[in-house]
Coordinates of N, CA and C in Angstrom, one line a residue:
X1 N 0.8 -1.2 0.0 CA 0.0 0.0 0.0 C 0.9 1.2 0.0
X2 N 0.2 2.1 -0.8 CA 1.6 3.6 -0.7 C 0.9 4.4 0.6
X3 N 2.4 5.6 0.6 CA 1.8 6.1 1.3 C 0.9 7.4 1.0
X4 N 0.5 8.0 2.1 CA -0.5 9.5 1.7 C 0.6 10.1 0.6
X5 N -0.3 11.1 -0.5 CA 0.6 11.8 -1.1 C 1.5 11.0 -2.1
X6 N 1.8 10.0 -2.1 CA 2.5 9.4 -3.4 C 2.2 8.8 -4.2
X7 N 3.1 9.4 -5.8 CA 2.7 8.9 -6.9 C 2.3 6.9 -6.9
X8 N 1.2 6.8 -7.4 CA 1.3 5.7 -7.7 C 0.5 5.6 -9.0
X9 N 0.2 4.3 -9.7 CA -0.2 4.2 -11.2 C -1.1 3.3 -10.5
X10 N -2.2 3.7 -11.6 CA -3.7 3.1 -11.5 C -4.1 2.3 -13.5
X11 N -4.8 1.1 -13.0 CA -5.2 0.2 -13.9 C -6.7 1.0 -14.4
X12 N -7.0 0.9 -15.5 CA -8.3 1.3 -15.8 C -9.7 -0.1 -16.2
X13 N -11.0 0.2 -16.1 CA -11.3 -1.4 -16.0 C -12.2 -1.2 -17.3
X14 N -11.9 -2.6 -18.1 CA -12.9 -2.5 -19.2 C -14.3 -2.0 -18.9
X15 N -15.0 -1.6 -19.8 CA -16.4 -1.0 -19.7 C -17.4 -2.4 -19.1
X16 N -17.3 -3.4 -20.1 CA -18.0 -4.6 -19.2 C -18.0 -4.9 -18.2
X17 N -16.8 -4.8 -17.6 CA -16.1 -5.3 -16.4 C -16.5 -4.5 -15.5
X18 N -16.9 -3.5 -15.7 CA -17.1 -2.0 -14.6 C -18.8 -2.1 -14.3
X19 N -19.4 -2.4 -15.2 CA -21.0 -2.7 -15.2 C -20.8 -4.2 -14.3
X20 N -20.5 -5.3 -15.0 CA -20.3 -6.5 -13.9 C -20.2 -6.2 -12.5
X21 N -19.3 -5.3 -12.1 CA -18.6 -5.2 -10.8 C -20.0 -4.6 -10.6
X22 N -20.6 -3.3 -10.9 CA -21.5 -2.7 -10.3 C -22.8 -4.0 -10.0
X23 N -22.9 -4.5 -10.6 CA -24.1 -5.5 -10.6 C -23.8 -6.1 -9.4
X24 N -22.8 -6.9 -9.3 CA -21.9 -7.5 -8.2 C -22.1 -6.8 -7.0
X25 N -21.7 -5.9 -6.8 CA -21.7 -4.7 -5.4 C -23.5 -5.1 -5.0
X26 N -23.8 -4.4 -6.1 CA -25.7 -4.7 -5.5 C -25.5 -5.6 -5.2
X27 N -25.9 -6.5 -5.5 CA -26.0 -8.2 -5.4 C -25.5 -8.2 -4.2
X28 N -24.2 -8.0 -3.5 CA -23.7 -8.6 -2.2 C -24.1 -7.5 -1.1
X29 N -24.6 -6.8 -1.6 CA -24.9 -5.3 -0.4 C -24.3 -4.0 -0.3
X30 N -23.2 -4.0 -1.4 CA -21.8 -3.5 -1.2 C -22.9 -1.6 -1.5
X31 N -24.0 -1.7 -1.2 CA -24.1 -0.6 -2.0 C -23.4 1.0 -1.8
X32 N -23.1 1.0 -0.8 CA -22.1 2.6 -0.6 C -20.8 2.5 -1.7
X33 N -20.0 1.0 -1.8 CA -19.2 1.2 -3.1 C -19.5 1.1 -4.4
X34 N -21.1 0.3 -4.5 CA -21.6 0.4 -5.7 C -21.4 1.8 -6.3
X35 N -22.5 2.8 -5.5 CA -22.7 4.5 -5.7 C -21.5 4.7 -6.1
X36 N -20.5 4.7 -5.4 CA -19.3 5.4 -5.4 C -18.5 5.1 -6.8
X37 N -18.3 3.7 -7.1 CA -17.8 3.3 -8.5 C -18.6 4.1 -9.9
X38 N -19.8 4.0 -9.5 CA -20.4 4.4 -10.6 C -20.4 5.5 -10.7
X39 N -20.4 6.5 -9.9 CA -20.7 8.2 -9.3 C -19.3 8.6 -10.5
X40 N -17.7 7.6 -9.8 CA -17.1 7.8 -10.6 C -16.6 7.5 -11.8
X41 N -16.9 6.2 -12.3 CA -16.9 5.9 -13.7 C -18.1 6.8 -14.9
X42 N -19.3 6.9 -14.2 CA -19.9 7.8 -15.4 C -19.6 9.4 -15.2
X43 N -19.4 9.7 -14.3 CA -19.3 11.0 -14.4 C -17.6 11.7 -14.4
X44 N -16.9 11.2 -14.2 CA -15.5 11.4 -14.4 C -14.9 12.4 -13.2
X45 N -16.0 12.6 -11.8 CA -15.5 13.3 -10.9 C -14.2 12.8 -9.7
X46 N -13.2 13.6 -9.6 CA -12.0 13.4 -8.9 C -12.7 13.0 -7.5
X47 N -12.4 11.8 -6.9 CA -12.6 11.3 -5.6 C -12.9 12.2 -4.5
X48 N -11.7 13.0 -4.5 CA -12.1 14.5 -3.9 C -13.5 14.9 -3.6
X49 N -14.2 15.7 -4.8 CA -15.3 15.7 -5.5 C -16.3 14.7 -4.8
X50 N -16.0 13.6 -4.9 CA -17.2 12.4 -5.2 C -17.5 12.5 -3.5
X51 N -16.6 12.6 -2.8 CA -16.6 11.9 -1.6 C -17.5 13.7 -0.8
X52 N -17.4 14.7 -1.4 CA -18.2 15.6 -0.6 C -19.7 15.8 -0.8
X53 N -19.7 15.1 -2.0 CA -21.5 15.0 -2.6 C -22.3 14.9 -0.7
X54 N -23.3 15.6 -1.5 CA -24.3 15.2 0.1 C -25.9 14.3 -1.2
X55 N -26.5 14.0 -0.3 CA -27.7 13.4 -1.2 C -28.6 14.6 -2.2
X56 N -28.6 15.7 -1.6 CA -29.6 16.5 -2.1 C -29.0 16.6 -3.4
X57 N -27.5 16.7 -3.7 CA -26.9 16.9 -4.9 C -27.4 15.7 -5.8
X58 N -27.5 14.1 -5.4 CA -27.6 13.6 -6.1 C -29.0 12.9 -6.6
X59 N -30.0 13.5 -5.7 CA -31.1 13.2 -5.8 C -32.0 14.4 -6.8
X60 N -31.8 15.1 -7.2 CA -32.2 16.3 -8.0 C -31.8 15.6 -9.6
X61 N -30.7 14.6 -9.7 CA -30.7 14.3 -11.3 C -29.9 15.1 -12.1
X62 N -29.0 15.9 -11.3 CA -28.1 16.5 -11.8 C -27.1 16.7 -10.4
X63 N -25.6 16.8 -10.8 CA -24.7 17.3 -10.2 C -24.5 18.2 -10.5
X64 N -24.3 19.6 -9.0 CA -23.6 21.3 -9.6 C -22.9 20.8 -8.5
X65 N -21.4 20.9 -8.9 CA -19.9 21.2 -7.9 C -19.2 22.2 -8.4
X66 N -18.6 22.9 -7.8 CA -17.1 23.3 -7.7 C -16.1 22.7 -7.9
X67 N -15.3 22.0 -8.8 CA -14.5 21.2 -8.5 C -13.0 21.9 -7.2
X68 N -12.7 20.9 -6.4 CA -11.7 20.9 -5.7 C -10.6 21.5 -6.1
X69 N -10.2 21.0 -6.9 CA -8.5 21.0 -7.3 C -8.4 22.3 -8.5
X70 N -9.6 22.2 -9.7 CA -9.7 23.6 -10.8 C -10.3 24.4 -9.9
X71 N -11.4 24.4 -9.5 CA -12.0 25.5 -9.1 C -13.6 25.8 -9.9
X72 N -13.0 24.9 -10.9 CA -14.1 25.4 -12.1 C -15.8 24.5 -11.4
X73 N -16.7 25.2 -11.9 CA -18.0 25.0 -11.8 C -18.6 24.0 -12.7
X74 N -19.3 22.6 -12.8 CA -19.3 21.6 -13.3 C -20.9 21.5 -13.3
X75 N -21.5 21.2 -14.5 CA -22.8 20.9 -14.0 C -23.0 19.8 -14.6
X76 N -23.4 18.4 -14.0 CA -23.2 16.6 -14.7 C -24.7 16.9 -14.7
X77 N -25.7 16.1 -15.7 CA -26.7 15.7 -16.0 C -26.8 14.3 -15.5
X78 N -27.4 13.2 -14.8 CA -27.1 11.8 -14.5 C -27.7 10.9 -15.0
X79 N -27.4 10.1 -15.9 CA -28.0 9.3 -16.7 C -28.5 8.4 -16.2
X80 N -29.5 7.4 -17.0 CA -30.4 6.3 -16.2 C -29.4 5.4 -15.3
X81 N -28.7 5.0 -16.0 CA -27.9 3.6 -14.8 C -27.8 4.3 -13.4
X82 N -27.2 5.3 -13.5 CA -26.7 6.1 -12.4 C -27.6 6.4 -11.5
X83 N -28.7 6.6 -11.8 CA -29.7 6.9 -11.4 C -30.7 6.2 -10.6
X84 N -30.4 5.1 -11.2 CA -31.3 3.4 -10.5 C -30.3 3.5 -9.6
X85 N -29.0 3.3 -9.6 CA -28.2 3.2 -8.2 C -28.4 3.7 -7.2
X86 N -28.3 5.6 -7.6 CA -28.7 6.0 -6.7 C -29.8 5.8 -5.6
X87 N -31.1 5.4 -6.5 CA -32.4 5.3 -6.1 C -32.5 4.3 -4.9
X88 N -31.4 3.2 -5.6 CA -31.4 1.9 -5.2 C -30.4 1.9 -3.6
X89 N -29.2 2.5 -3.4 CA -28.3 3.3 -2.4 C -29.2 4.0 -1.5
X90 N -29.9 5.1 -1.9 CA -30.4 5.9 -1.2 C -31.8 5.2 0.0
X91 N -32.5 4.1 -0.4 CA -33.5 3.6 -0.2 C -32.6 2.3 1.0
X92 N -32.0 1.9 0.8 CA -30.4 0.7 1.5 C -30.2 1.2 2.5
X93 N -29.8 3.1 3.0 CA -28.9 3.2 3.6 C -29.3 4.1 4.4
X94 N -29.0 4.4 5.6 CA -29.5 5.1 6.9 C -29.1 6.6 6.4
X95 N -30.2 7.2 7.1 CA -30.6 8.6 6.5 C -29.1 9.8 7.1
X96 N -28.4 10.2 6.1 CA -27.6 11.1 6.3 C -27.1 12.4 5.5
X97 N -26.7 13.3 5.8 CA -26.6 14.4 4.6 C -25.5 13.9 3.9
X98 N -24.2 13.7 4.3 CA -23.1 13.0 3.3 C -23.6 12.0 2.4
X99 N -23.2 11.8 1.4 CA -23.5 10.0 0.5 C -23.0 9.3 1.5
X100 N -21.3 9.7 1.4 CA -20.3 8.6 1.8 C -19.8 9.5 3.4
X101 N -20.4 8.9 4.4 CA -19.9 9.6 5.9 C -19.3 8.3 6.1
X102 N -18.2 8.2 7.0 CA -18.0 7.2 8.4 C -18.9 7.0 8.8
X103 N -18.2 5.8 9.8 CA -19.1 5.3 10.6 C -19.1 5.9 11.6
X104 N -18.6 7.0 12.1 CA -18.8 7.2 13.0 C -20.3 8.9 12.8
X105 N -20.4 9.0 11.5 CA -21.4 9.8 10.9 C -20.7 11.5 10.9
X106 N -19.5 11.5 11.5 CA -19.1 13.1 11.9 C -19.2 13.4 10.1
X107 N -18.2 12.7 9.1 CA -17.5 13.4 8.2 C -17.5 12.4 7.4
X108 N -16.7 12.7 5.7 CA -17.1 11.8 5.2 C -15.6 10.7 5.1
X109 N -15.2 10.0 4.5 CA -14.7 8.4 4.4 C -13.2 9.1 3.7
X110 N -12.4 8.5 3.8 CA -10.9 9.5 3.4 C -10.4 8.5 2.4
X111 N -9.8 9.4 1.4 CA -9.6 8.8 0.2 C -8.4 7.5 0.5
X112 N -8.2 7.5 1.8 CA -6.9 5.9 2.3 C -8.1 5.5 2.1
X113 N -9.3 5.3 3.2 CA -10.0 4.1 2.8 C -10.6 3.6 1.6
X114 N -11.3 4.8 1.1 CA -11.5 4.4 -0.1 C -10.5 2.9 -1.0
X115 N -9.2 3.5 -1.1 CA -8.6 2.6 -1.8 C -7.7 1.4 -0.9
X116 N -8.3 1.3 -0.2 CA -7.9 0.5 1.0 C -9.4 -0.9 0.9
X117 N -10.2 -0.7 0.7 CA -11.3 -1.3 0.7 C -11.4 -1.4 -0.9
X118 N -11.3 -0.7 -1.7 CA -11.4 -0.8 -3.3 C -10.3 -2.2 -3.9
X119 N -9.1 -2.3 -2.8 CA -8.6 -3.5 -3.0 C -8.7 -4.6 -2.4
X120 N -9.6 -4.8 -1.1 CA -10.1 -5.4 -1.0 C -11.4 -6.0 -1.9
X121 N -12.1 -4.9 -2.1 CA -13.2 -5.3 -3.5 C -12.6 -6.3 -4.4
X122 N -11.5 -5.7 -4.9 CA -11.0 -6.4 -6.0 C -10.5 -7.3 -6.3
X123 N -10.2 -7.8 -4.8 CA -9.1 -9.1 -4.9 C -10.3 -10.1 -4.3
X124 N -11.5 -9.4 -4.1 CA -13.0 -10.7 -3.2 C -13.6 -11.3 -4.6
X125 N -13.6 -9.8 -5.8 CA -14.4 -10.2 -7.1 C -12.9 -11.3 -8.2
X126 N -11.8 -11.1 -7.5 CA -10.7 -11.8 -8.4 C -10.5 -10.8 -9.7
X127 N -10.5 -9.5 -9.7 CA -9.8 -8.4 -10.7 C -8.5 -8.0 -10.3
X128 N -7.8 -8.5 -11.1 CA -6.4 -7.7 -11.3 C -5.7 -7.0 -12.1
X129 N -4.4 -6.5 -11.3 CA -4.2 -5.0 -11.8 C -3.9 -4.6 -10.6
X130 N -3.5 -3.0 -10.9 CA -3.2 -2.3 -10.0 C -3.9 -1.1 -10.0
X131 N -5.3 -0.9 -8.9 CA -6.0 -0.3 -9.3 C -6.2 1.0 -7.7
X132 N -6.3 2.1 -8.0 CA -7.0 3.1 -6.4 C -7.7 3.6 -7.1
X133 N -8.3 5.0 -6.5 CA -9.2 5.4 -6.8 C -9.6 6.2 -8.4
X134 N -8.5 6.5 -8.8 CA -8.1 7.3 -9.9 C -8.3 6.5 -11.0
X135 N -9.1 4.9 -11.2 CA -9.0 4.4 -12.1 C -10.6 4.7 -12.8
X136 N -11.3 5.2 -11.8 CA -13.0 4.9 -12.2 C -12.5 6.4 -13.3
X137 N -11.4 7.5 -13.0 CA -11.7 8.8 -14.3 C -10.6 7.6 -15.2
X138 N -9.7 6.7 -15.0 CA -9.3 6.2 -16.7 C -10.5 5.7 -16.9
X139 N -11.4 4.9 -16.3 CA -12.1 4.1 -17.1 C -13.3 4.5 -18.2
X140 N -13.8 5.4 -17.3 CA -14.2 6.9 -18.3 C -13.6 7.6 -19.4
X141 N -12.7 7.5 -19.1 CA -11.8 7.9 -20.1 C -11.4 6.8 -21.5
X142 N -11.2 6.0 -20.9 CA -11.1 5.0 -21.7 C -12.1 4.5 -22.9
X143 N -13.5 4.8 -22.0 CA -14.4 4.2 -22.8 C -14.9 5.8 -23.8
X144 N -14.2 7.2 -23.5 CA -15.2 7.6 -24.6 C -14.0 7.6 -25.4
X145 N -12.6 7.5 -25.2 CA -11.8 7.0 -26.6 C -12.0 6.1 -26.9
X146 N -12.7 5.3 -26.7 CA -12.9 3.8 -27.5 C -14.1 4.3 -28.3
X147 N -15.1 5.0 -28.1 CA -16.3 5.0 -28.8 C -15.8 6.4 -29.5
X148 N -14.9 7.2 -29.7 CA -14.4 8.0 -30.7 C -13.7 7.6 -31.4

């Protein structure tokens, strides 16, 4: 595992493979990483970003953020898949203003865990590679240069 702050290289996951996995997540309960995978494979937002969403943002059908790091103003439209998840997350999970808070409810989940638990995901479903959080924007990325 690296530490805080250091370069590391991330795997990107085929498009099938990334829909599978989401199916998967429902299926076993996993739904806070379902959201989260999907939040960031369709919409291409930096973990950063993903992880301060509160519900109200995602239940309206659109995302408006600030991004973190640009600064710049972002407005996502959220397409159907995305949308059943959320529906599907939101109705699962104890009522909170964050998506993604601790457990202990103060704040929300830190990008160690995140990719601390994303490898555990991945080594329970048998995907390899070397993957953290930064792979859901390749995967995104991936798939609209494949379809260009």
């Amino acid at each position: 595992m690296s530490l805080k702050g250091q370069r590391t290289k991330s795997d990107f996951l085929e498009w099938e493979r990334f829909q599978l996995l989401i199916h998967q997540l429902g299926r076993d309960n996993e739904y806070r990483f379902q959201l989260l995978i999907a939040i960031g494979c369709y919409t291409g937002l930096r973990i950063s970003d993903i992880l301060k969403l509160r519900w109200e943002d995602l239940l309206s059908g659109r995302i408006e953020i600030k991004e973190q790091k640009t600064g710049k103003l972002r407005c996502i439209e959220l397409n159907h898949q995305l949308k059943e998840v959320i529906q599907n997350t939101y109705q699962n999970q104890p009522e909170t203003a964050l998506v993604f808070v601790n457990r202990y409810g103060t704040k929300s989940i830190s990008v160690q865990y995140v990719n601390k638990r994303l490898k555990q995901l991945f080594d329970h479903y048998g995907i390899k590679g070397n993957y953290s959080s930064h792979f859901m924007r390749k995967t995104l990325g991936r798939r609209v240069w494949n379809q260009n």
